[in-house]
Amino acid sequence: MQQILDAFTVFDEGIRTIWCEHSPGTAPAQNIPPGIHLHREILFVLKGNYRFPLNHKVIAPQVGDVILIDRWIAHCANYSIQGRDMLHFWVNLSGARIYMWCIQLDLYGGRKYLMTGTPLAQDMQQLLNRRWDAFAELPAQEALSHLDFYMREPLAMLLDEIRFQLVRSKRQKAGISNELHPIAAIQRIIEAENGRDCSLQRLEQIVGFNRFYLA
């Protein structure tokens, strides 16, 4: 918990850059299978540099940036072998629910979930979707120039709510990620990743339980 809170200090001066499907990028250097799904996602870059596939391009977000991933927009489904020493905080807007995730990649590319499907206040989803829906109605050639106007303040409010919930949970000693029952954690991982790359071997690595227990 403290590790995540400390990492969020990169946003003390606010969000650096917001990226979306209209942001410029380069052609992919390798064929990475994209993730395409019905729900929206928001990624806060807390640590590390990673060339992120988004909308059939590759963008280069930096620490302190935020990536918006709209419904049905192709994006990075699984981290490539180049993913090292990173900390990514995801917000998943799925139906009537909104969840927080935190994924750490170590120096060797090993993945660990520091937070797994933790619920966030539902009213945040209503605000985000209302602004995001309005932004999505803009003509593609105009959208990028209006991105900050439509989304920066809602994202700042989301950022504030995330940090509030982290501090509050820490004080209550609720154990946000580590206290989650492994079966519940697995269900949320499968839901968030739409069943992609969810073998027993990988789930065993993520939640830290023997695959025979999981089976």
mmCIF file of C-alpha atoms in Angstrom, residues 104-210:
data_model
loop_
_atom_site.group_PDB
_atom_site.id
_atom_site.type_symbol
_atom_site.label_atom_id
_atom_site.label_comp_id
_atom_site.label_asym_id
_atom_site.label_seq_id
_atom_site.Cartn_x
_atom_site.Cartn_y
_atom_site.Cartn_z
ATOM 1 C CA GLN A 104 4.316 -4.055 -11.027
ATOM 2 C CA LEU A 105 6.875 -5.405 -13.483
ATOM 3 C CA ASP A 106 10.262 -6.144 -11.950
ATOM 4 C CA LEU A 107 13.710 -5.836 -13.512
ATOM 5 C CA TYR A 108 13.280 -9.256 -15.118
ATOM 6 C CA GLY A 109 9.794 -8.662 -16.508
ATOM 7 C CA GLY A 110 8.010 -10.624 -13.804
ATOM 8 C CA ARG A 111 4.498 -9.370 -13.142
ATOM 9 C CA LYS A 112 2.933 -8.847 -9.730
ATOM 10 C CA TYR A 113 -0.456 -7.413 -8.797
ATOM 11 C CA LEU A 114 -0.065 -5.002 -5.884
ATOM 12 C CA MET A 115 -3.791 -4.271 -5.982
ATOM 13 C CA THR A 116 -6.442 -6.511 -7.490
ATOM 14 C CA GLY A 117 -9.878 -5.296 -8.521
ATOM 15 C CA THR A 118 -10.480 -2.921 -5.616
ATOM 16 C CA PRO A 119 -13.818 -1.069 -5.937
ATOM 17 C CA LEU A 120 -13.847 2.701 -6.305
ATOM 18 C CA ALA A 121 -16.703 5.134 -5.616
ATOM 19 C CA GLN A 122 -19.431 4.638 -8.229
ATOM 20 C CA ASP A 123 -20.142 8.346 -8.663
ATOM 21 C CA MET A 124 -16.694 8.724 -10.209
ATOM 22 C CA GLN A 125 -17.748 6.433 -13.030
ATOM 23 C CA GLN A 126 -20.799 8.578 -13.784
ATOM 24 C CA LEU A 127 -18.704 11.733 -14.054
ATOM 25 C CA LEU A 128 -15.993 10.086 -16.141
ATOM 26 C CA ASN A 129 -18.448 8.486 -18.545
ATOM 27 C CA ARG A 130 -20.440 11.687 -18.987
ATOM 28 C CA ARG A 131 -17.370 13.674 -19.995
ATOM 29 C CA TRP A 132 -15.886 10.794 -21.975
ATOM 30 C CA ASP A 133 -19.128 10.309 -23.912
ATOM 31 C CA ALA A 134 -19.129 14.002 -24.817
ATOM 32 C CA PHE A 135 -15.495 13.814 -25.892
ATOM 33 C CA ALA A 136 -16.205 10.741 -28.027
ATOM 34 C CA GLU A 137 -18.817 12.703 -29.982
ATOM 35 C CA LEU A 138 -16.217 15.168 -31.275
ATOM 36 C CA PRO A 139 -14.987 14.792 -34.867
ATOM 37 C CA ALA A 140 -11.701 12.890 -34.927
ATOM 38 C CA GLN A 141 -9.841 15.837 -36.460
ATOM 39 C CA GLU A 142 -10.891 18.096 -33.564
ATOM 40 C CA ALA A 143 -10.772 15.692 -30.629
ATOM 41 C CA LEU A 144 -7.108 15.916 -29.665
ATOM 42 C CA SER A 145 -7.129 19.709 -29.379
ATOM 43 C CA HIS A 146 -10.084 19.475 -26.966
ATOM 44 C CA LEU A 147 -8.820 16.516 -24.911
ATOM 45 C CA ASP A 148 -7.587 18.545 -21.947
ATOM 46 C CA PHE A 149 -10.729 20.679 -21.841
ATOM 47 C CA TYR A 150 -13.010 17.637 -21.673
ATOM 48 C CA MET A 151 -10.980 15.221 -19.567
ATOM 49 C CA ARG A 152 -8.257 16.880 -17.462
ATOM 50 C CA GLU A 153 -10.486 17.989 -14.584
ATOM 51 C CA PRO A 154 -12.446 14.695 -14.349
ATOM 52 C CA LEU A 155 -9.125 12.826 -14.316
ATOM 53 C CA ALA A 156 -7.781 15.162 -11.628
ATOM 54 C CA MET A 157 -10.869 14.384 -9.541
ATOM 55 C CA LEU A 158 -10.345 10.664 -10.137
ATOM 56 C CA LEU A 159 -6.712 10.992 -9.115
ATOM 57 C CA ASP A 160 -7.703 12.763 -5.912
ATOM 58 C CA GLU A 161 -10.318 10.099 -5.126
ATOM 59 C CA ILE A 162 -7.822 7.288 -5.708
ATOM 60 C CA ARG A 163 -5.296 8.815 -3.339
ATOM 61 C CA PHE A 164 -8.026 9.487 -0.777
ATOM 62 C CA GLN A 165 -9.160 5.854 -0.905
ATOM 63 C CA LEU A 166 -5.595 4.579 -0.609
ATOM 64 C CA VAL A 167 -4.886 6.704 2.460
ATOM 65 C CA ARG A 168 -8.253 5.879 4.027
ATOM 66 C CA SER A 169 -7.802 2.153 3.462
ATOM 67 C CA LYS A 170 -4.311 2.263 4.886
ATOM 68 C CA ARG A 171 -5.538 3.993 8.033
ATOM 69 C CA GLN A 172 -8.313 1.481 8.431
ATOM 70 C CA LYS A 173 -5.766 -1.274 7.879
ATOM 71 C CA ALA A 174 -8.136 -2.820 5.367
ATOM 72 C CA GLY A 175 -5.373 -4.490 3.353
ATOM 73 C CA ILE A 176 -6.742 -3.569 -0.055
ATOM 74 C CA SER A 177 -4.993 -6.060 -2.283
ATOM 75 C CA ASN A 178 -3.425 -8.662 -0.040
ATOM 76 C CA GLU A 179 -6.617 -9.280 1.938
ATOM 77 C CA LEU A 180 -8.679 -10.062 -1.150
ATOM 78 C CA HIS A 181 -9.632 -13.746 -1.291
ATOM 79 C CA PRO A 182 -7.631 -15.444 -4.079
ATOM 80 C CA ILE A 183 -10.758 -16.767 -5.813
ATOM 81 C CA ALA A 184 -12.283 -13.276 -5.904
ATOM 82 C CA ALA A 185 -8.982 -11.916 -7.173
ATOM 83 C CA ILE A 186 -8.898 -14.505 -9.950
ATOM 84 C CA GLN A 187 -12.464 -13.735 -10.991
ATOM 85 C CA ARG A 188 -11.659 -10.048 -11.320
ATOM 86 C CA ILE A 189 -8.436 -10.712 -13.213
ATOM 87 C CA ILE A 190 -10.250 -12.917 -15.727
ATOM 88 C CA GLU A 191 -13.010 -10.318 -16.083
ATOM 89 C CA ALA A 192 -10.576 -7.445 -16.578
ATOM 90 C CA GLU A 193 -8.478 -9.332 -19.123
ATOM 91 C CA ASN A 194 -11.465 -10.910 -20.866
ATOM 92 C CA GLY A 195 -10.048 -14.382 -20.354
ATOM 93 C CA ARG A 196 -6.889 -13.652 -22.352
ATOM 94 C CA ASP A 197 -3.705 -15.323 -21.116
ATOM 95 C CA CYS A 198 -5.417 -16.611 -17.966
ATOM 96 C CA SER A 199 -3.905 -20.072 -17.713
ATOM 97 C CA LEU A 200 -3.589 -21.718 -14.309
ATOM 98 C CA GLN A 201 0.167 -21.222 -14.517
ATOM 99 C CA ARG A 202 -0.163 -17.463 -14.979
ATOM 100 C CA LEU A 203 -2.896 -17.103 -12.342
ATOM 101 C CA GLU A 204 -0.692 -19.049 -9.952
ATOM 102 C CA GLN A 205 2.101 -16.521 -10.515
ATOM 103 C CA ILE A 206 -0.206 -13.533 -10.044
ATOM 104 C CA VAL A 207 -2.020 -14.508 -6.853
ATOM 105 C CA GLY A 208 0.741 -16.608 -5.324
ATOM 106 C CA PHE A 209 -1.280 -19.788 -4.767
ATOM 107 C CA ASN A 210 -0.536 -23.299 -5.964
#
